Amino acid sequence: MNFRRMALLVLVLGAVLHAAPATALDRVWVATIPGGASIETAWSLGAEVFDRTPEMFVLGDAASAAKLAGAGWTVDGPYDLDADKRHTIGYEKGTSFGLADIDFSIAAPGARIIWARGRSLLTESTDEFPHIDYGQQHRDIKLQNLRKRPIRRPIVQAPARDKAAATTFLPIISDIVAQVDSNALKTWVDNLSGENSILVSGNPFTITTRWTDNAQCDTAERYVLERFQAMGIPAQFDPYSFSGTDARNVVATITGSET
């Protein structure tokens, strides 16, 4: 591998590692969700939630635990997690039998309950937590691996802005606008862009370019001048030069009646 490829590989790996850093969740707190609260409530209090059941949130830092505890939530912990073991949260559906009273080590050797309250629990085990039958009672417990990253907050879209109110013009402006004929305007554009054939000094002509340093531009200027004059508007050429090129504008003047 040459130096350039090696450097590129290092940059790519660095970008990947920077974009997705590993999260070591080695200590957690468990917050019991008070009545009427939700994950949005926890977020509004500044807490980061790693996982949840309908009854509890798993928190991954002391600051989040302190914020919820300060708001009156029941927060237990911290609990240290063994990095070499599997961690699971569970929730019992249906009627609760008191999960804290179950000896899970009978069904899953090497397993222990880290936290349990109501129908929810947090467990630690050497292997995957098995389906559980306790005595003669079948326990319908939903189990899932504990998340190692905080639950991402949804992106909140900015509220739609109200449409700007229509501008109110003076009556004279409205009258001028009302006199604009869109079809006539389109004809002007077509005539000057080569869409239509036109008459210039009585001769048929089609404008294919209005590039300044081109003879057709002179013809286009002549056409505009003649059209102004045909409408009774005084017009004249206004010569100028730039970068060694002689050119001209067309100036038409409509004298106003008010000052």
PDB file of C-alpha atoms in Angstrom:
ATOM      1  CA  MET A   1       0.000   0.000   0.000  1.00  0.00           C
ATOM      2  CA  ASN A   2       1.502   3.330  -1.023  1.00  0.00           C
ATOM      3  CA  PHE A   3       1.624   6.370   1.248  1.00  0.00           C
ATOM      4  CA  ARG A   4      -1.295   8.148  -0.451  1.00  0.00           C
ATOM      5  CA  ARG A   5      -3.644   5.173  -0.049  1.00  0.00           C
ATOM      6  CA  MET A   6      -2.552   4.684   3.539  1.00  0.00           C
ATOM      7  CA  ALA A   7      -3.198   8.355   4.327  1.00  0.00           C
ATOM      8  CA  LEU A   8      -6.643   8.133   2.719  1.00  0.00           C
ATOM      9  CA  LEU A   9      -7.481   5.021   4.740  1.00  0.00           C
ATOM     10  CA  VAL A  10      -6.455   6.753   7.956  1.00  0.00           C
ATOM     11  CA  LEU A  11      -8.638   9.752   7.114  1.00  0.00           C
ATOM     12  CA  VAL A  12     -11.654   7.568   6.314  1.00  0.00           C
ATOM     13  CA  LEU A  13     -11.287   5.510   9.478  1.00  0.00           C
ATOM     14  CA  GLY A  14     -10.817   8.671  11.502  1.00  0.00           C
ATOM     15  CA  ALA A  15     -14.000  10.159  10.066  1.00  0.00           C
ATOM     16  CA  VAL A  16     -15.986   7.000  10.804  1.00  0.00           C
ATOM     17  CA  LEU A  17     -14.717   6.783  14.342  1.00  0.00           C
ATOM     18  CA  HIS A  18     -15.363  10.455  14.928  1.00  0.00           C
ATOM     19  CA  ALA A  19     -18.888  10.232  13.508  1.00  0.00           C
ATOM     20  CA  ALA A  20     -19.896   7.185  15.554  1.00  0.00           C
ATOM     21  CA  PRO A  21     -17.974   7.028  18.836  1.00  0.00           C
ATOM     22  CA  ALA A  22     -18.515   3.965  20.974  1.00  0.00           C
ATOM     23  CA  THR A  23     -20.545   4.482  24.130  1.00  0.00           C
ATOM     24  CA  ALA A  24     -19.482   2.606  27.265  1.00  0.00           C
ATOM     25  CA  LEU A  25     -22.561   2.331  29.479  1.00  0.00           C
ATOM     26  CA  ASP A  26     -20.986   1.051  32.694  1.00  0.00           C
ATOM     27  CA  ARG A  27     -23.272   2.674  35.261  1.00  0.00           C
ATOM     28  CA  VAL A  28     -26.999   3.395  35.221  1.00  0.00           C
ATOM     29  CA  TRP A  29     -29.762   4.959  37.257  1.00  0.00           C
ATOM     30  CA  VAL A  30     -33.426   3.940  37.065  1.00  0.00           C
ATOM     31  CA  ALA A  31     -36.186   6.539  37.307  1.00  0.00           C
ATOM     32  CA  THR A  32     -39.774   5.537  38.027  1.00  0.00           C
ATOM     33  CA  ILE A  33     -42.111   7.449  35.728  1.00  0.00           C
ATOM     34  CA  PRO A  34     -44.629   9.481  37.741  1.00  0.00           C
ATOM     35  CA  GLY A  35     -48.246   9.655  36.651  1.00  0.00           C
ATOM     36  CA  GLY A  36     -48.840  11.864  33.632  1.00  0.00           C
ATOM     37  CA  ALA A  37     -45.143  12.087  32.733  1.00  0.00           C
ATOM     38  CA  SER A  38     -43.548  10.951  29.475  1.00  0.00           C
ATOM     39  CA  ILE A  39     -40.164  10.847  27.804  1.00  0.00           C
ATOM     40  CA  GLU A  40     -40.860  14.367  26.546  1.00  0.00           C
ATOM     41  CA  THR A  41     -41.205  15.397  30.199  1.00  0.00           C
ATOM     42  CA  ALA A  42     -37.793  13.910  30.986  1.00  0.00           C
ATOM     43  CA  TRP A  43     -36.249  15.629  27.970  1.00  0.00           C
ATOM     44  CA  SER A  44     -37.761  18.953  28.985  1.00  0.00           C
ATOM     45  CA  LEU A  45     -36.043  18.564  32.368  1.00  0.00           C
ATOM     46  CA  GLY A  46     -32.709  18.041  30.604  1.00  0.00           C
ATOM     47  CA  ALA A  47     -32.369  14.277  31.118  1.00  0.00           C
ATOM     48  CA  GLU A  48     -30.896  11.807  28.628  1.00  0.00           C
ATOM     49  CA  VAL A  49     -32.874   8.546  28.484  1.00  0.00           C
ATOM     50  CA  PHE A  50     -31.109   5.384  27.317  1.00  0.00           C
ATOM     51  CA  ASP A  51     -34.012   2.951  27.500  1.00  0.00           C
ATOM     52  CA  ARG A  52     -37.476   2.584  28.943  1.00  0.00           C
ATOM     53  CA  THR A  53     -40.506   0.509  29.770  1.00  0.00           C
ATOM     54  CA  PRO A  54     -43.978   1.984  30.362  1.00  0.00           C
ATOM     55  CA  GLU A  55     -43.005   2.351  34.044  1.00  0.00           C
ATOM     56  CA  MET A  56     -39.354   3.391  34.131  1.00  0.00           C
ATOM     57  CA  PHE A  57     -36.492   5.141  32.355  1.00  0.00           C
ATOM     58  CA  VAL A  58     -32.875   3.977  32.342  1.00  0.00           C
ATOM     59  CA  LEU A  59     -30.462   6.901  32.702  1.00  0.00           C
ATOM     60  CA  GLY A  60     -26.765   6.832  31.899  1.00  0.00           C
ATOM     61  CA  ASP A  61     -25.340   9.805  33.787  1.00  0.00           C
ATOM     62  CA  ALA A  62     -25.502  11.383  37.222  1.00  0.00           C
ATOM     63  CA  ALA A  63     -26.587  14.759  35.837  1.00  0.00           C
ATOM     64  CA  SER A  64     -29.749  13.289  34.292  1.00  0.00           C
ATOM     65  CA  ALA A  65     -30.507  11.410  37.504  1.00  0.00           C
ATOM     66  CA  ALA A  66     -30.083  14.584  39.559  1.00  0.00           C
ATOM     67  CA  LYS A  67     -32.372  16.589  37.271  1.00  0.00           C
ATOM     68  CA  LEU A  68     -35.219  14.096  37.522  1.00  0.00           C
ATOM     69  CA  ALA A  69     -34.713  13.590  41.257  1.00  0.00           C
ATOM     70  CA  GLY A  70     -34.756  17.355  41.694  1.00  0.00           C
ATOM     71  CA  ALA A  71     -38.120  17.434  39.915  1.00  0.00           C
ATOM     72  CA  GLY A  72     -39.562  14.965  42.428  1.00  0.00           C
ATOM     73  CA  TRP A  73     -39.090  11.719  40.491  1.00  0.00           C
ATOM     74  CA  THR A  74     -38.068   8.523  42.305  1.00  0.00           C
ATOM     75  CA  VAL A  75     -34.562   7.715  41.060  1.00  0.00           C
ATOM     76  CA  ASP A  76     -32.632   4.612  42.164  1.00  0.00           C
ATOM     77  CA  GLY A  77     -28.962   3.886  41.675  1.00  0.00           C
ATOM     78  CA  PRO A  78     -26.304   4.122  40.559  1.00  0.00           C
ATOM     79  CA  TYR A  79     -25.917   0.491  39.494  1.00  0.00           C
ATOM     80  CA  ASP A  80     -22.617  -0.718  38.052  1.00  0.00           C
ATOM     81  CA  LEU A  81     -22.861  -2.856  34.909  1.00  0.00           C
ATOM     82  CA  ASP A  82     -20.425  -5.660  34.151  1.00  0.00           C
ATOM     83  CA  ALA A  83     -19.061  -4.958  30.660  1.00  0.00           C
ATOM     84  CA  ASP A  84     -18.640  -8.705  30.020  1.00  0.00           C
ATOM     85  CA  LYS A  85     -22.298  -9.537  30.646  1.00  0.00           C
ATOM     86  CA  ARG A  86     -25.582  -9.026  28.851  1.00  0.00           C
ATOM     87  CA  HIS A  87     -28.060  -6.495  30.206  1.00  0.00           C
ATOM     88  CA  THR A  88     -31.768  -6.699  29.603  1.00  0.00           C
ATOM     89  CA  ILE A  89     -34.822  -4.676  30.502  1.00  0.00           C
ATOM     90  CA  GLY A  90     -38.156  -6.417  30.866  1.00  0.00           C
ATOM     91  CA  TYR A  91     -41.815  -5.594  31.236  1.00  0.00           C
ATOM     92  CA  GLU A  92     -44.515  -8.019  32.306  1.00  0.00           C
ATOM     93  CA  LYS A  93     -47.716  -7.798  30.320  1.00  0.00           C
ATOM     94  CA  GLY A  94     -51.066  -8.444  31.887  1.00  0.00           C
ATOM     95  CA  THR A  95     -51.515  -8.930  35.622  1.00  0.00           C
ATOM     96  CA  SER A  96     -48.441  -8.231  37.710  1.00  0.00           C
ATOM     97  CA  PHE A  97     -47.255 -10.908  40.130  1.00  0.00           C
ATOM     98  CA  GLY A  98     -44.397  -8.896  41.598  1.00  0.00           C
ATOM     99  CA  LEU A  99     -41.262  -9.370  39.527  1.00  0.00           C
ATOM    100  CA  ALA A 100     -38.996  -8.484  42.422  1.00  0.00           C
ATOM    101  CA  ASP A 101     -39.984 -11.739  44.141  1.00  0.00           C
ATOM    102  CA  ILE A 102     -38.817 -14.010  41.313  1.00  0.00           C
ATOM    103  CA  ASP A 103     -35.530 -15.879  41.652  1.00  0.00           C
ATOM    104  CA  PHE A 104     -34.407 -15.685  38.040  1.00  0.00           C
ATOM    105  CA  SER A 105     -31.221 -17.622  38.774  1.00  0.00           C
ATOM    106  CA  ILE A 106     -33.379 -20.775  38.846  1.00  0.00           C
ATOM    107  CA  ALA A 107     -34.343 -20.328  35.196  1.00  0.00           C
ATOM    108  CA  ALA A 108     -31.142 -18.617  34.101  1.00  0.00           C
ATOM    109  CA  PRO A 109     -27.989 -19.540  36.001  1.00  0.00           C
ATOM    110  CA  GLY A 110     -25.695 -16.560  36.350  1.00  0.00           C
ATOM    111  CA  ALA A 111     -28.584 -14.109  35.997  1.00  0.00           C
ATOM    112  CA  ARG A 112     -29.554 -11.515  38.548  1.00  0.00           C
ATOM    113  CA  ILE A 113     -32.056  -8.723  38.909  1.00  0.00           C
ATOM    114  CA  ILE A 114     -30.353  -5.349  39.152  1.00  0.00           C
ATOM    115  CA  TRP A 115     -33.579  -3.438  39.671  1.00  0.00           C
ATOM    116  CA  ALA A 116     -37.280  -4.358  39.749  1.00  0.00           C
ATOM    117  CA  ARG A 117     -40.447  -2.494  40.595  1.00  0.00           C
ATOM    118  CA  GLY A 118     -44.031  -3.125  39.572  1.00  0.00           C
ATOM    119  CA  ARG A 119     -43.955  -4.877  36.205  1.00  0.00           C
ATOM    120  CA  SER A 120     -40.519  -3.633  35.119  1.00  0.00           C
ATOM    121  CA  LEU A 121     -37.039  -4.935  35.734  1.00  0.00           C
ATOM    122  CA  LEU A 122     -33.399  -4.559  34.727  1.00  0.00           C
ATOM    123  CA  THR A 123     -31.324  -7.743  34.614  1.00  0.00           C
ATOM    124  CA  GLU A 124     -27.755  -8.893  34.107  1.00  0.00           C
ATOM    125  CA  SER A 125     -26.823 -12.340  32.797  1.00  0.00           C
ATOM    126  CA  THR A 126     -23.943 -14.283  31.335  1.00  0.00           C
ATOM    127  CA  ASP A 127     -25.940 -15.506  28.336  1.00  0.00           C
ATOM    128  CA  GLU A 128     -29.106 -14.414  26.612  1.00  0.00           C
ATOM    129  CA  PHE A 129     -31.961 -14.203  29.061  1.00  0.00           C
ATOM    130  CA  PRO A 130     -34.274 -17.212  28.457  1.00  0.00           C
ATOM    131  CA  HIS A 131     -38.036 -17.374  28.216  1.00  0.00           C
ATOM    132  CA  ILE A 132     -39.232 -17.581  31.803  1.00  0.00           C
ATOM    133  CA  ASP A 133     -41.666 -19.996  33.450  1.00  0.00           C
ATOM    134  CA  TYR A 134     -41.786 -19.558  37.208  1.00  0.00           C
ATOM    135  CA  GLY A 135     -43.405 -22.430  39.065  1.00  0.00           C
ATOM    136  CA  GLN A 136     -46.879 -23.077  37.699  1.00  0.00           C
ATOM    137  CA  GLN A 137     -47.339 -19.460  36.593  1.00  0.00           C
ATOM    138  CA  HIS A 138     -46.406 -18.533  33.045  1.00  0.00           C
ATOM    139  CA  ARG A 139     -44.866 -15.067  33.055  1.00  0.00           C
ATOM    140  CA  ASP A 140     -45.452 -13.130  29.849  1.00  0.00           C
ATOM    141  CA  ILE A 141     -42.423 -10.864  30.140  1.00  0.00           C
ATOM    142  CA  LYS A 142     -41.220  -8.787  27.228  1.00  0.00           C
ATOM    143  CA  LEU A 143     -37.422  -8.721  27.280  1.00  0.00           C
ATOM    144  CA  GLN A 144     -35.033  -6.654  25.200  1.00  0.00           C
ATOM    145  CA  ASN A 145     -31.339  -5.843  25.284  1.00  0.00           C
ATOM    146  CA  LEU A 146     -30.481  -2.613  27.058  1.00  0.00           C
ATOM    147  CA  ARG A 147     -29.655   0.181  24.634  1.00  0.00           C
ATOM    148  CA  LYS A 148     -26.113   1.567  24.791  1.00  0.00           C
ATOM    149  CA  ARG A 149     -26.952   4.969  23.352  1.00  0.00           C
ATOM    150  CA  PRO A 150     -29.470   7.620  24.417  1.00  0.00           C
ATOM    151  CA  ILE A 151     -32.840   7.630  22.711  1.00  0.00           C
ATOM    152  CA  ARG A 152     -32.665  10.355  20.090  1.00  0.00           C
ATOM    153  CA  ARG A 153     -35.037  13.237  20.379  1.00  0.00           C
ATOM    154  CA  PRO A 154     -37.232  13.833  17.323  1.00  0.00           C
ATOM    155  CA  ILE A 155     -36.399  16.839  15.186  1.00  0.00           C
ATOM    156  CA  VAL A 156     -38.971  19.520  15.842  1.00  0.00           C
ATOM    157  CA  GLN A 157     -39.959  21.415  12.730  1.00  0.00           C
ATOM    158  CA  ALA A 158     -40.340  25.148  12.991  1.00  0.00           C
ATOM    159  CA  PRO A 159     -43.965  26.291  12.833  1.00  0.00           C
ATOM    160  CA  ALA A 160     -45.082  27.414   9.425  1.00  0.00           C
ATOM    161  CA  ARG A 161     -44.846  31.129   8.953  1.00  0.00           C
ATOM    162  CA  ASP A 162     -47.957  33.063   8.184  1.00  0.00           C
ATOM    163  CA  LYS A 163     -48.132  34.184   4.597  1.00  0.00           C
ATOM    164  CA  ALA A 164     -47.338  37.833   4.139  1.00  0.00           C
ATOM    165  CA  ALA A 165     -50.388  39.973   3.628  1.00  0.00           C
ATOM    166  CA  ALA A 166     -50.908  41.270   0.106  1.00  0.00           C
ATOM    167  CA  THR A 167     -49.370  44.703  -0.432  1.00  0.00           C
ATOM    168  CA  THR A 168     -51.839  47.524  -0.851  1.00  0.00           C
ATOM    169  CA  PHE A 169     -50.821  49.999  -3.571  1.00  0.00           C
ATOM    170  CA  LEU A 170     -51.975  53.512  -4.304  1.00  0.00           C
ATOM    171  CA  PRO A 171     -54.863  53.582  -6.815  1.00  0.00           C
ATOM    172  CA  ILE A 172     -52.648  55.098  -9.517  1.00  0.00           C
ATOM    173  CA  ILE A 173     -50.213  52.173  -9.205  1.00  0.00           C
ATOM    174  CA  SER A 174     -53.050  49.666  -9.411  1.00  0.00           C
ATOM    175  CA  ASP A 175     -54.309  51.422 -12.554  1.00  0.00           C
ATOM    176  CA  ILE A 176     -50.882  51.162 -14.191  1.00  0.00           C
ATOM    177  CA  VAL A 177     -50.592  47.469 -13.332  1.00  0.00           C
ATOM    178  CA  ALA A 178     -54.074  46.841 -14.735  1.00  0.00           C
ATOM    179  CA  GLN A 179     -52.958  48.267 -18.081  1.00  0.00           C
ATOM    180  CA  VAL A 180     -50.172  45.695 -18.501  1.00  0.00           C
ATOM    181  CA  ASP A 181     -51.048  43.226 -21.252  1.00  0.00           C
ATOM    182  CA  SER A 182     -49.220  39.944 -20.611  1.00  0.00           C
ATOM    183  CA  ASN A 183     -49.764  38.777 -24.187  1.00  0.00           C
ATOM    184  CA  ALA A 184     -48.245  41.969 -25.580  1.00  0.00           C
ATOM    185  CA  LEU A 185     -45.308  41.613 -23.193  1.00  0.00           C
ATOM    186  CA  LYS A 186     -44.714  38.055 -24.383  1.00  0.00           C
ATOM    187  CA  THR A 187     -44.784  39.248 -27.997  1.00  0.00           C
ATOM    188  CA  TRP A 188     -42.079  41.813 -27.203  1.00  0.00           C
ATOM    189  CA  VAL A 189     -39.900  39.111 -25.649  1.00  0.00           C
ATOM    190  CA  ASP A 190     -40.464  36.761 -28.596  1.00  0.00           C
ATOM    191  CA  ASN A 191     -39.594  39.504 -31.089  1.00  0.00           C
ATOM    192  CA  LEU A 192     -36.322  40.333 -29.325  1.00  0.00           C
ATOM    193  CA  SER A 193     -35.273  36.710 -28.789  1.00  0.00           C
ATOM    194  CA  GLY A 194     -35.702  35.392 -32.336  1.00  0.00           C
ATOM    195  CA  GLU A 195     -38.958  33.552 -31.703  1.00  0.00           C
ATOM    196  CA  ASN A 196     -40.742  35.817 -34.185  1.00  0.00           C
ATOM    197  CA  SER A 197     -39.666  37.456 -37.430  1.00  0.00           C
ATOM    198  CA  ILE A 198     -39.850  41.265 -37.220  1.00  0.00           C
ATOM    199  CA  LEU A 199     -39.680  44.307 -39.507  1.00  0.00           C
ATOM    200  CA  VAL A 200     -36.744  46.684 -39.080  1.00  0.00           C
ATOM    201  CA  SER A 201     -36.766  49.770 -41.333  1.00  0.00           C
ATOM    202  CA  GLY A 202     -39.363  47.935 -43.446  1.00  0.00           C
ATOM    203  CA  ASN A 203     -37.238  44.812 -43.945  1.00  0.00           C
ATOM    204  CA  PRO A 204     -37.968  41.369 -42.415  1.00  0.00           C
ATOM    205  CA  PHE A 205     -35.393  40.245 -39.864  1.00  0.00           C
ATOM    206  CA  THR A 206     -34.960  37.598 -37.157  1.00  0.00           C
ATOM    207  CA  ILE A 207     -32.782  38.442 -34.144  1.00  0.00           C
ATOM    208  CA  THR A 208     -30.669  35.419 -33.201  1.00  0.00           C
ATOM    209  CA  THR A 209     -28.294  37.240 -30.846  1.00  0.00           C
ATOM    210  CA  ARG A 210     -28.040  40.557 -29.040  1.00  0.00           C
ATOM    211  CA  TRP A 211     -24.371  40.162 -28.152  1.00  0.00           C
ATOM    212  CA  THR A 212     -22.918  43.673 -27.925  1.00  0.00           C
ATOM    213  CA  ASP A 213     -19.987  43.101 -30.268  1.00  0.00           C
ATOM    214  CA  ASN A 214     -22.228  41.834 -33.083  1.00  0.00           C
ATOM    215  CA  ALA A 215     -23.956  43.563 -35.995  1.00  0.00           C
ATOM    216  CA  GLN A 216     -27.300  42.007 -34.997  1.00  0.00           C
ATOM    217  CA  CYS A 217     -27.204  44.026 -31.798  1.00  0.00           C
ATOM    218  CA  ASP A 218     -27.262  47.191 -33.922  1.00  0.00           C
ATOM    219  CA  THR A 219     -30.359  45.868 -35.712  1.00  0.00           C
ATOM    220  CA  ALA A 220     -32.044  45.061 -32.387  1.00  0.00           C
ATOM    221  CA  GLU A 221     -31.326  48.606 -31.182  1.00  0.00           C
ATOM    222  CA  ARG A 222     -32.831  50.023 -34.379  1.00  0.00           C
ATOM    223  CA  TYR A 223     -35.959  47.862 -33.886  1.00  0.00           C
ATOM    224  CA  VAL A 224     -36.458  49.105 -30.310  1.00  0.00           C
ATOM    225  CA  LEU A 225     -35.956  52.732 -31.383  1.00  0.00           C
ATOM    226  CA  GLU A 226     -38.517  52.413 -34.181  1.00  0.00           C
ATOM    227  CA  ARG A 227     -41.068  50.748 -31.906  1.00  0.00           C
ATOM    228  CA  PHE A 228     -40.837  53.594 -29.370  1.00  0.00           C
ATOM    229  CA  GLN A 229     -41.223  56.145 -32.155  1.00  0.00           C
ATOM    230  CA  ALA A 230     -44.237  54.261 -33.552  1.00  0.00           C
ATOM    231  CA  MET A 231     -45.896  54.621 -30.130  1.00  0.00           C
ATOM    232  CA  GLY A 232     -45.262  58.363 -30.181  1.00  0.00           C
ATOM    233  CA  ILE A 233     -42.552  58.219 -27.517  1.00  0.00           C
ATOM    234  CA  PRO A 234     -39.444  60.342 -28.244  1.00  0.00           C
ATOM    235  CA  ALA A 235     -36.382  58.077 -28.425  1.00  0.00           C
ATOM    236  CA  GLN A 236     -32.749  58.361 -29.418  1.00  0.00           C
ATOM    237  CA  PHE A 237     -29.502  56.416 -29.441  1.00  0.00           C
ATOM    238  CA  ASP A 238     -27.070  56.968 -26.555  1.00  0.00           C
ATOM    239  CA  PRO A 239     -23.573  55.900 -27.730  1.00  0.00           C
ATOM    240  CA  TYR A 240     -20.906  54.653 -25.313  1.00  0.00           C
ATOM    241  CA  SER A 241     -17.622  52.746 -25.440  1.00  0.00           C
ATOM    242  CA  PHE A 242     -16.028  50.103 -23.232  1.00  0.00           C
ATOM    243  CA  SER A 243     -12.881  48.008 -23.654  1.00  0.00           C
ATOM    244  CA  GLY A 244     -12.405  49.352 -27.176  1.00  0.00           C
ATOM    245  CA  THR A 245     -15.946  48.438 -28.269  1.00  0.00           C
ATOM    246  CA  ASP A 246     -18.375  51.079 -29.538  1.00  0.00           C
ATOM    247  CA  ALA A 247     -21.979  50.418 -28.559  1.00  0.00           C
ATOM    248  CA  ARG A 248     -25.187  52.281 -27.830  1.00  0.00           C
ATOM    249  CA  ASN A 249     -28.282  52.196 -25.675  1.00  0.00           C
ATOM    250  CA  VAL A 250     -31.758  53.341 -26.643  1.00  0.00           C
ATOM    251  CA  VAL A 251     -33.203  56.081 -24.431  1.00  0.00           C
ATOM    252  CA  ALA A 252     -36.944  56.812 -24.548  1.00  0.00           C
ATOM    253  CA  THR A 253     -38.478  59.587 -22.478  1.00  0.00           C
ATOM    254  CA  ILE A 254     -42.068  59.982 -21.316  1.00  0.00           C
ATOM    255  CA  THR A 255     -42.535  63.403 -19.768  1.00  0.00           C
ATOM    256  CA  GLY A 256     -44.676  63.386 -16.674  1.00  0.00           C
ATOM    257  CA  SER A 257     -47.518  65.830 -16.053  1.00  0.00           C
ATOM    258  CA  GLU A 258     -47.140  66.091 -12.278  1.00  0.00           C
ATOM    259  CA  THR A 259     -44.242  67.001  -9.994  1.00  0.00           C
TER     260      THR A 259
END
